[in-house]
Amino acid sequence: MPEIIDQIFVLLKHWLMGYVPSLLKPVVSAILSVVPVLLAFPLLFAITTVLERKGLGRMQNRYGPNRVGPFGFLQPMADGIKSLTKEDIIPRTADHLVHLLAPVVIVIASFLVYAVLPIGRNMVIANLNAGVLFFFAVGSMVELSVFMAGWSSRSKYSLLGAMRAIAQMISYEIPLVLASIVVIMAAGSLSTVTIVNLQATYTGIFPHWYVFTPWGLTGFIIFMIAATAESNRCPFDLPEGESEIIAGYYIEYSGFKFALFFLGEYLGMFATSAMAITLFLGGWAAPFSFLTWIPSYVWFFAKLLALICAFIWIRGTLPRLRMDQLMNFAWKFMLPLSLINIFAAGVWHYMPAGASRWLVVTLVIAVACVLLSRGLRRNQWFHVRTYRFAS
Amino acid sequence: MSPLSGYLLLSALLFSIGLAGALTRRNAILVLIGIELMLNAANLNFIAFWRYGPNPAALTGVMFTIFSISVAAAEAAVGLSIILAVYRHSKSINLDAMNSMKG
Amino acid sequence: MTISFFIIAAITIVGTAAAMSLKNLVHCVLSLTLGLVGLALLFLLLGAQFVGFTQILVYVGAVAILAVFAIMMTRSAEPMTNLPPASFRLSGVLIAATVFAVLAWAISSATRSLPSQSSQPEVSVNQIGVALMHQFVLPLEVIGVLLTAALVGAAILAMDETGASR
Amino acid sequence: MSVLTESTIALSSGPVTDPGASQLLEVSMGPQHPSTHGVFRMDVSLDGEQVVKLKPVFGYLHRNHEKIAENESYLGCMPYTDRLDYICSITNNWAYALAVETLAGIKVPERAEYLRVITGELTRLQNHASLVGFLMQDMGASGTPLMYAFREREKILDLFEALTGARMMCNYMRFGGCRVDAPAGWLQQAQKVIDAFPKFLDEFESLLRTNEILMARTQGVGRVSKELAINAGLTGPMARASGVNYDLRKVDSYGIYDRFSFRVPLGEFGDVYDRYMIRLLEMRESLEILKQAMREIPAGPIMDPGTKIRGFRPKAGEAYGRIEAPKGELGFYLISDGTGNPYRFRVRPPSLINLTVLEDMCLGRNVADIVIILGSVDIVLGEVDR
């Protein structure tokens, strides 16, 4: 019975496909795979906006939305209607076509990456041979749309924001890719489905997630930090730092186009989080072997929600970095550490299993971490100060 | 028309477009883009020949394209930084303005 | 010759032709991106998945952004007003057209001798990796050296000389 | 990666710039900008993101305060002073009352002095609390510290409401005392708020005091040397953060401040971090004063019975009254010609004087630094523009 619940969507699709004439089969099959994803993730977006506002409200001693619907959970509907009916203002000097295309490109790119994310057992739109590569390739299109938005608005703030955003995204994409290479090395495959399948096995009750190895943990942390920067979330939200450059590259957007940017940004955040889950946290696999009766897609979305909550928590706590500090962190700490992490993963692979390789690999990473952080702080003199008082 | 000749014709067309751009424009960045385009037309040829060639298992076409893409990326990086350096010197990226080799 | 080939080919040609003929440099780069995405789709159509994605990653994610940065830094985002004279442009187009004519003639006359095998070759990323590490290991190393040299060279070239001395 | 970080950001065509004329990007921050805390504008010339020139532009909120006051009676000026620095109206009242008292030689009864100290220090607490909250907001901390600070400020505003009937425009002081006595139970209520306040400070400090991002953002940013601070006439926490030992509560000992023991924290570097920390430390010192004042407050009248408030006509002369307002030295200079209106009414606003070093602090820094530097100055545009 758990097996059937687990595979219910797959079985449903098979059953439906039986009624489709063979000529239309590829088209209908694609539609049946894509449409649920197109529905599920915007729905998650809606839930997340409420969750974020209510969560931040809790952290900040206020209520958050609580008027529309039970506990304010229909707030996204109200927001959606509001942004749909709002006047769409385009600056007079703007490049109209590019201005229009930018939010479309960001949403398309954000949706495309979901093609390779396995959201459950046998539930993936396209099991590509080079799935991880596809993810990063399509993800890089977001940068272009950010530039299109910033440039076409013809506003200084939006251009500053776009330049900040692109510089930041490029810098953090490198650690992002390098952090995932360790998993590709271990799995020997670029296919996301294979990577998850490899993690969905158990020793005793414990799973073989890559995060439970020293290099996997380091990779996961690097990946998550880079993902925070990639999705422009606090403390890396400089491109839209509202106290500095107001809203960054989408300052001149209003109405539905603004909502599209918002959607694209959140979809990007979900996608990178889902990729982190796929690569390090075992995808749809259950954390203990005795919990496998819970359907795989439930696990996937539970892990996704946990990561989203972590994002919200960080947003409620930390102040923002400055541009040069952000760059220094990316190039002087994240990049070397991820390279050393790749080396450590190689050492792990060639050493015999046992406590010795745990020790060696952990030592390599820890020493690198300490040395790099000391190097990063070498020219900085900040410290907690003590203050004197006038007599 | 066989599929291969279709790809070859397309690649020839892309090459010519890139060539026309490189020849008719005077902006250094555009000329660089035209050259990139010609390089890409060649890549398309490699892939097409690999796909329809007698020995696809040899992977030579794919390998050549991968190397060519990395060379093109390096070329773009160096080319654009040269353009930046020139711009900083002569405040223009018009190729006609770059007629002096003296610093 | 499937219908998808013609659609993608049309996208590619429109994109690249626009890239070479538009007045605004940023528009040129954006349409070039469209053309290169079309080219990547052609690679996918030909069964070279890895190359197609690499193409998107390198050209859309890196080269286009780099070009855009260069445009912004050289302040050439305004539509160009001083176009070269018509005769200059015409001669360039004529040369390109001649080259195309010659190439097209060569291709069409060689059609019969071209191989027409059409079994889809199965190539996985694994095979490419193995080939890179065995058969093509020397070129790979050379490319690594080249990329490093290009990285260092580009950084030094782009470094502001006055900034370094400041 | 100098390509990315040392970039000079060029602009596209259109009305925003004339291409090729200069390498600088001119950005107008404000008057409608979230970081300016009101209608304040900074014309900033940027090289990349680096500030090469900064011109403060203010006066958007100018409402002719001084001239209006010259056409008002002495008592009628009192509510106007509320609107100067609208965050801390009580200390504005106090400074004005002190000026008039000096002018007319009025004595203030004991209990009124204590009430002044209590309300004044409560004002300082809520001003500093909201300032550090706003500073964190400017730094991008997403509102959490700000909301914590506002929660505390709310409690103090409730106290003000119970005492004066208004939360922000208190209009509490009169020459010769205070307008109303504390209602029954108010002092106990205030004691509760004061006792609970250190908990907020601990919480706030544990949230962000030693945060690495905070220290990296603020230390060494927006430095004002001791010499510059003295030469520019900076006062208040701004001057003390630069190491200038200047606190009017110690220097003048106006009112009854000589009866309380408290310390004056001094900064060393004069950067944003020092200004932030000085305010946190001053809040603790204010709490010390409040504790002593609450313990010692005597019973008695709150107004000098001989003072004639309505139809008040001081004899001709001039006087300057100054106090240590939360933002610095707030002074009122009055000239009387013997009539019921001040002949000359002049305000020395600490916000404006402290703002004069803004360009010196910002040159060579980033756009992101301007925002927190401005935030650390602690300006209120009502006082800057008057």
PDB file of N, CA and C in Angstrom, chain A residues 227-296:
ATOM      1  N   ALA A 227      24.202  29.638  -2.554  1.00  0.00           N
ATOM      2  CA  ALA A 227      22.818  29.690  -3.011  1.00  0.00           C
ATOM      3  C   ALA A 227      22.109  30.911  -2.441  1.00  0.00           C
ATOM      4  N   THR A 228      22.435  31.243  -1.177  1.00  0.00           N
ATOM      5  CA  THR A 228      21.856  32.461  -0.595  1.00  0.00           C
ATOM      6  C   THR A 228      22.255  33.672  -1.415  1.00  0.00           C
ATOM      7  N   ALA A 229      23.534  33.699  -1.815  1.00  0.00           N
ATOM      8  CA  ALA A 229      23.992  34.838  -2.604  1.00  0.00           C
ATOM      9  C   ALA A 229      23.373  34.813  -3.994  1.00  0.00           C
ATOM     10  N   GLU A 230      23.246  33.630  -4.579  1.00  0.00           N
ATOM     11  CA  GLU A 230      22.686  33.525  -5.925  1.00  0.00           C
ATOM     12  C   GLU A 230      21.244  34.013  -5.954  1.00  0.00           C
ATOM     13  N   SER A 231      20.510  33.715  -4.898  1.00  0.00           N
ATOM     14  CA  SER A 231      19.108  34.119  -4.919  1.00  0.00           C
ATOM     15  C   SER A 231      18.904  35.472  -4.242  1.00  0.00           C
ATOM     16  N   ASN A 232      20.001  36.211  -4.031  1.00  0.00           N
ATOM     17  CA  ASN A 232      19.936  37.575  -3.505  1.00  0.00           C
ATOM     18  C   ASN A 232      19.177  37.656  -2.190  1.00  0.00           C
ATOM     19  N   ARG A 233      19.443  36.706  -1.315  1.00  0.00           N
ATOM     20  CA  ARG A 233      18.761  36.750  -0.028  1.00  0.00           C
ATOM     21  C   ARG A 233      19.691  37.346   1.012  1.00  0.00           C
ATOM     22  N   CYS A 234      19.119  37.834   2.072  1.00  0.00           N
ATOM     23  CA  CYS A 234      19.887  38.348   3.189  1.00  0.00           C
ATOM     24  C   CYS A 234      20.843  37.259   3.689  1.00  0.00           C
ATOM     25  N   PRO A 235      22.058  37.522   4.081  1.00  0.00           N
ATOM     26  CA  PRO A 235      22.733  38.823   4.148  1.00  0.00           C
ATOM     27  C   PRO A 235      23.414  39.235   2.842  1.00  0.00           C
ATOM     28  N   PHE A 236      23.069  38.599   1.751  1.00  0.00           N
ATOM     29  CA  PHE A 236      23.700  38.953   0.483  1.00  0.00           C
ATOM     30  C   PHE A 236      22.725  39.711  -0.409  1.00  0.00           C
ATOM     31  N   ASP A 237      21.786  40.457   0.185  1.00  0.00           N
ATOM     32  CA  ASP A 237      20.759  41.082  -0.637  1.00  0.00           C
ATOM     33  C   ASP A 237      21.170  42.472  -1.102  1.00  0.00           C
ATOM     34  N   LEU A 238      22.450  42.667  -1.374  1.00  0.00           N
ATOM     35  CA  LEU A 238      22.902  43.983  -1.841  1.00  0.00           C
ATOM     36  C   LEU A 238      22.250  44.444  -3.131  1.00  0.00           C
ATOM     37  N   PRO A 239      22.012  43.532  -4.097  1.00  0.00           N
ATOM     38  CA  PRO A 239      21.443  44.047  -5.347  1.00  0.00           C
ATOM     39  C   PRO A 239      20.119  44.746  -5.137  1.00  0.00           C
ATOM     40  N   GLU A 240      19.408  44.379  -4.072  1.00  0.00           N
ATOM     41  CA  GLU A 240      18.150  45.055  -3.844  1.00  0.00           C
ATOM     42  C   GLU A 240      18.115  45.730  -2.480  1.00  0.00           C
ATOM     43  N   GLY A 241      19.300  46.006  -1.933  1.00  0.00           N
ATOM     44  CA  GLY A 241      19.373  46.601  -0.603  1.00  0.00           C
ATOM     45  C   GLY A 241      18.505  47.832  -0.499  1.00  0.00           C
ATOM     46  N   GLU A 242      17.371  47.677   0.175  1.00  0.00           N
ATOM     47  CA  GLU A 242      16.361  48.728   0.074  1.00  0.00           C
ATOM     48  C   GLU A 242      16.810  50.008   0.739  1.00  0.00           C
ATOM     49  N   SER A 243      17.772  49.946   1.668  1.00  0.00           N
ATOM     50  CA  SER A 243      18.182  51.193   2.288  1.00  0.00           C
ATOM     51  C   SER A 243      19.260  51.891   1.455  1.00  0.00           C
ATOM     52  N   GLU A 244      19.835  51.199   0.482  1.00  0.00           N
ATOM     53  CA  GLU A 244      20.917  51.816  -0.274  1.00  0.00           C
ATOM     54  C   GLU A 244      20.481  52.186  -1.686  1.00  0.00           C
ATOM     55  N   ILE A 245      20.084  51.169  -2.444  1.00  0.00           N
ATOM     56  CA  ILE A 245      19.686  51.459  -3.813  1.00  0.00           C
ATOM     57  C   ILE A 245      18.230  51.073  -4.022  1.00  0.00           C
ATOM     58  N   ILE A 246      17.492  51.160  -2.963  1.00  0.00           N
ATOM     59  CA  ILE A 246      16.036  51.045  -2.931  1.00  0.00           C
ATOM     60  C   ILE A 246      15.546  49.667  -3.342  1.00  0.00           C
ATOM     61  N   ALA A 247      15.432  49.353  -4.628  1.00  0.00           N
ATOM     62  CA  ALA A 247      15.039  47.979  -4.934  1.00  0.00           C
ATOM     63  C   ALA A 247      15.949  47.370  -5.974  1.00  0.00           C
ATOM     64  N   GLY A 248      17.035  48.074  -6.300  1.00  0.00           N
ATOM     65  CA  GLY A 248      17.964  47.490  -7.246  1.00  0.00           C
ATOM     66  C   GLY A 248      17.408  47.429  -8.642  1.00  0.00           C
ATOM     67  N   TYR A 249      17.651  46.301  -9.296  1.00  0.00           N
ATOM     68  CA  TYR A 249      17.390  46.268 -10.733  1.00  0.00           C
ATOM     69  C   TYR A 249      15.921  46.308 -11.078  1.00  0.00           C
ATOM     70  N   TYR A 250      15.027  45.992 -10.158  1.00  0.00           N
ATOM     71  CA  TYR A 250      13.626  46.099 -10.545  1.00  0.00           C
ATOM     72  C   TYR A 250      12.920  47.297  -9.912  1.00  0.00           C
ATOM     73  N   ILE A 251      13.685  48.330  -9.686  1.00  0.00           N
ATOM     74  CA  ILE A 251      13.076  49.527  -9.082  1.00  0.00           C
ATOM     75  C   ILE A 251      12.022  50.143  -9.991  1.00  0.00           C
ATOM     76  N   GLU A 252      12.196  50.051 -11.316  1.00  0.00           N
ATOM     77  CA  GLU A 252      11.263  50.718 -12.217  1.00  0.00           C
ATOM     78  C   GLU A 252      10.115  49.804 -12.643  1.00  0.00           C
ATOM     79  N   TYR A 253      10.009  48.664 -12.009  1.00  0.00           N
ATOM     80  CA  TYR A 253       8.936  47.748 -12.394  1.00  0.00           C
ATOM     81  C   TYR A 253       7.751  47.894 -11.457  1.00  0.00           C
ATOM     82  N   SER A 254       6.586  47.754 -12.019  1.00  0.00           N
ATOM     83  CA  SER A 254       5.401  47.848 -11.180  1.00  0.00           C
ATOM     84  C   SER A 254       4.397  46.821 -11.665  1.00  0.00           C
ATOM     85  N   GLY A 255       3.358  46.656 -10.889  1.00  0.00           N
ATOM     86  CA  GLY A 255       2.257  45.791 -11.296  1.00  0.00           C
ATOM     87  C   GLY A 255       2.691  44.356 -11.508  1.00  0.00           C
ATOM     88  N   PHE A 256       2.201  43.777 -12.577  1.00  0.00           N
ATOM     89  CA  PHE A 256       2.381  42.352 -12.765  1.00  0.00           C
ATOM     90  C   PHE A 256       3.819  41.988 -13.083  1.00  0.00           C
ATOM     91  N   LYS A 257       4.531  42.892 -13.766  1.00  0.00           N
ATOM     92  CA  LYS A 257       5.927  42.594 -14.082  1.00  0.00           C
ATOM     93  C   LYS A 257       6.742  42.490 -12.805  1.00  0.00           C
ATOM     94  N   PHE A 258       6.418  43.349 -11.855  1.00  0.00           N
ATOM     95  CA  PHE A 258       7.104  43.269 -10.566  1.00  0.00           C
ATOM     96  C   PHE A 258       6.805  41.932  -9.905  1.00  0.00           C
ATOM     97  N   ALA A 259       5.527  41.527  -9.998  1.00  0.00           N
ATOM     98  CA  ALA A 259       5.157  40.243  -9.400  1.00  0.00           C
ATOM     99  C   ALA A 259       5.920  39.106 -10.067  1.00  0.00           C
ATOM    100  N   LEU A 260       6.136  39.229 -11.386  1.00  0.00           N
ATOM    101  CA  LEU A 260       6.884  38.186 -12.087  1.00  0.00           C
ATOM    102  C   LEU A 260       8.316  38.110 -11.565  1.00  0.00           C
ATOM    103  N   PHE A 261       8.922  39.271 -11.332  1.00  0.00           N
ATOM    104  CA  PHE A 261      10.279  39.252 -10.782  1.00  0.00           C
ATOM    105  C   PHE A 261      10.303  38.572  -9.422  1.00  0.00           C
ATOM    106  N   PHE A 262       9.323  38.921  -8.639  1.00  0.00           N
ATOM    107  CA  PHE A 262       9.205  38.343  -7.310  1.00  0.00           C
ATOM    108  C   PHE A 262       9.094  36.829  -7.415  1.00  0.00           C
ATOM    109  N   LEU A 263       8.221  36.407  -8.323  1.00  0.00           N
ATOM    110  CA  LEU A 263       8.013  34.973  -8.543  1.00  0.00           C
ATOM    111  C   LEU A 263       9.312  34.321  -8.993  1.00  0.00           C
ATOM    112  N   GLY A 264       9.974  34.959  -9.974  1.00  0.00           N
ATOM    113  CA  GLY A 264      11.209  34.392 -10.505  1.00  0.00           C
ATOM    114  C   GLY A 264      12.257  34.247  -9.425  1.00  0.00           C
ATOM    115  N   GLU A 265      12.333  35.255  -8.564  1.00  0.00           N
ATOM    116  CA  GLU A 265      13.339  35.215  -7.523  1.00  0.00           C
ATOM    117  C   GLU A 265      13.081  34.074  -6.535  1.00  0.00           C
ATOM    118  N   TYR A 266      11.816  33.926  -6.151  1.00  0.00           N
ATOM    119  CA  TYR A 266      11.495  32.851  -5.212  1.00  0.00           C
ATOM    120  C   TYR A 266      11.654  31.489  -5.865  1.00  0.00           C
ATOM    121  N   LEU A 267      11.261  31.390  -7.144  1.00  0.00           N
ATOM    122  CA  LEU A 267      11.436  30.110  -7.830  1.00  0.00           C
ATOM    123  C   LEU A 267      12.914  29.752  -7.899  1.00  0.00           C
ATOM    124  N   GLY A 268      13.751  30.768  -8.116  1.00  0.00           N
ATOM    125  CA  GLY A 268      15.187  30.510  -8.133  1.00  0.00           C
ATOM    126  C   GLY A 268      15.675  30.002  -6.794  1.00  0.00           C
ATOM    127  N   MET A 269      15.145  30.602  -5.728  1.00  0.00           N
ATOM    128  CA  MET A 269      15.541  30.158  -4.393  1.00  0.00           C
ATOM    129  C   MET A 269      15.112  28.715  -4.148  1.00  0.00           C
ATOM    130  N   PHE A 270      13.866  28.382  -4.544  1.00  0.00           N
ATOM    131  CA  PHE A 270      13.407  26.998  -4.382  1.00  0.00           C
ATOM    132  C   PHE A 270      14.289  26.051  -5.190  1.00  0.00           C
ATOM    133  N   ALA A 271      14.620  26.476  -6.419  1.00  0.00           N
ATOM    134  CA  ALA A 271      15.374  25.579  -7.294  1.00  0.00           C
ATOM    135  C   ALA A 271      16.744  25.291  -6.717  1.00  0.00           C
ATOM    136  N   THR A 272      17.455  26.345  -6.229  1.00  0.00           N
ATOM    137  CA  THR A 272      18.781  26.067  -5.680  1.00  0.00           C
ATOM    138  C   THR A 272      18.674  25.239  -4.403  1.00  0.00           C
ATOM    139  N   SER A 273      17.635  25.523  -3.605  1.00  0.00           N
ATOM    140  CA  SER A 273      17.456  24.703  -2.403  1.00  0.00           C
ATOM    141  C   SER A 273      17.177  23.252  -2.792  1.00  0.00           C
ATOM    142  N   ALA A 274      16.326  23.073  -3.809  1.00  0.00           N
ATOM    143  CA  ALA A 274      16.006  21.717  -4.240  1.00  0.00           C
ATOM    144  C   ALA A 274      17.244  21.017  -4.779  1.00  0.00           C
ATOM    145  N   MET A 275      18.119  21.797  -5.437  1.00  0.00           N
ATOM    146  CA  MET A 275      19.356  21.199  -5.940  1.00  0.00           C
ATOM    147  C   MET A 275      20.245  20.794  -4.770  1.00  0.00           C
ATOM    148  N   ALA A 276      20.305  21.629  -3.747  1.00  0.00           N
ATOM    149  CA  ALA A 276      21.096  21.266  -2.568  1.00  0.00           C
ATOM    150  C   ALA A 276      20.560  19.985  -1.950  1.00  0.00           C
ATOM    151  N   ILE A 277      19.220  19.874  -1.917  1.00  0.00           N
ATOM    152  CA  ILE A 277      18.618  18.654  -1.373  1.00  0.00           C
ATOM    153  C   ILE A 277      18.994  17.455  -2.237  1.00  0.00           C
ATOM    154  N   THR A 278      18.884  17.637  -3.546  1.00  0.00           N
ATOM    155  CA  THR A 278      19.189  16.545  -4.458  1.00  0.00           C
ATOM    156  C   THR A 278      20.640  16.099  -4.339  1.00  0.00           C
ATOM    157  N   LEU A 279      21.543  17.076  -4.230  1.00  0.00           N
ATOM    158  CA  LEU A 279      22.957  16.724  -4.240  1.00  0.00           C
ATOM    159  C   LEU A 279      23.432  16.205  -2.892  1.00  0.00           C
ATOM    160  N   PHE A 280      22.974  16.842  -1.812  1.00  0.00           N
ATOM    161  CA  PHE A 280      23.590  16.527  -0.521  1.00  0.00           C
ATOM    162  C   PHE A 280      22.636  15.848   0.462  1.00  0.00           C
ATOM    163  N   LEU A 281      21.373  16.207   0.388  1.00  0.00           N
ATOM    164  CA  LEU A 281      20.455  15.737   1.421  1.00  0.00           C
ATOM    165  C   LEU A 281      19.588  14.571   0.953  1.00  0.00           C
ATOM    166  N   GLY A 282      20.059  13.852  -0.043  1.00  0.00           N
ATOM    167  CA  GLY A 282      19.352  12.637  -0.417  1.00  0.00           C
ATOM    168  C   GLY A 282      18.062  12.823  -1.180  1.00  0.00           C
ATOM    169  N   GLY A 283      17.813  13.983  -1.723  1.00  0.00           N
ATOM    170  CA  GLY A 283      16.631  14.172  -2.558  1.00  0.00           C
ATOM    171  C   GLY A 283      15.361  13.751  -1.855  1.00  0.00           C
ATOM    172  N   TRP A 284      14.651  12.824  -2.488  1.00  0.00           N
ATOM    173  CA  TRP A 284      13.383  12.395  -1.904  1.00  0.00           C
ATOM    174  C   TRP A 284      13.550  11.258  -0.907  1.00  0.00           C
ATOM    175  N   ALA A 285      14.793  10.885  -0.609  1.00  0.00           N
ATOM    176  CA  ALA A 285      14.997   9.720   0.253  1.00  0.00           C
ATOM    177  C   ALA A 285      14.668  10.055   1.713  1.00  0.00           C
ATOM    178  N   ALA A 286      14.141   9.055   2.403  1.00  0.00           N
ATOM    179  CA  ALA A 286      13.789   9.242   3.807  1.00  0.00           C
ATOM    180  C   ALA A 286      15.049   9.255   4.655  1.00  0.00           C
ATOM    181  N   PRO A 287      15.057   9.986   5.770  1.00  0.00           N
ATOM    182  CA  PRO A 287      16.271  10.078   6.582  1.00  0.00           C
ATOM    183  C   PRO A 287      16.591   8.784   7.340  1.00  0.00           C
ATOM    184  N   PHE A 288      15.588   7.937   7.581  1.00  0.00           N
ATOM    185  CA  PHE A 288      15.861   6.661   8.239  1.00  0.00           C
ATOM    186  C   PHE A 288      15.146   5.567   7.466  1.00  0.00           C
ATOM    187  N   SER A 289      15.708   4.395   7.487  1.00  0.00           N
ATOM    188  CA  SER A 289      15.148   3.332   6.646  1.00  0.00           C
ATOM    189  C   SER A 289      13.738   2.950   7.103  1.00  0.00           C
ATOM    190  N   PHE A 290      13.443   3.129   8.419  1.00  0.00           N
ATOM    191  CA  PHE A 290      12.109   2.742   8.866  1.00  0.00           C
ATOM    192  C   PHE A 290      11.059   3.795   8.543  1.00  0.00           C
ATOM    193  N   LEU A 291      11.482   4.905   7.921  1.00  0.00           N
ATOM    194  CA  LEU A 291      10.517   5.934   7.563  1.00  0.00           C
ATOM    195  C   LEU A 291      10.196   5.927   6.075  1.00  0.00           C
ATOM    196  N   THR A 292      10.647   4.879   5.381  1.00  0.00           N
ATOM    197  CA  THR A 292      10.452   4.885   3.929  1.00  0.00           C
ATOM    198  C   THR A 292       8.991   4.720   3.539  1.00  0.00           C
ATOM    199  N   TRP A 293       8.131   4.378   4.504  1.00  0.00           N
ATOM    200  CA  TRP A 293       6.715   4.233   4.135  1.00  0.00           C
ATOM    201  C   TRP A 293       6.066   5.584   3.846  1.00  0.00           C
ATOM    202  N   ILE A 294       6.690   6.670   4.302  1.00  0.00           N
ATOM    203  CA  ILE A 294       6.155   7.993   3.968  1.00  0.00           C
ATOM    204  C   ILE A 294       6.523   8.297   2.516  1.00  0.00           C
ATOM    205  N   PRO A 295       5.560   8.771   1.711  1.00  0.00           N
ATOM    206  CA  PRO A 295       5.840   8.941   0.278  1.00  0.00           C
ATOM    207  C   PRO A 295       7.037   9.840   0.013  1.00  0.00           C
ATOM    208  N   SER A 296       7.732   9.539  -1.074  1.00  0.00           N
ATOM    209  CA  SER A 296       8.996  10.227  -1.357  1.00  0.00           C
ATOM    210  C   SER A 296       8.800  11.719  -1.565  1.00  0.00           C
TER     211      SER A 296
END
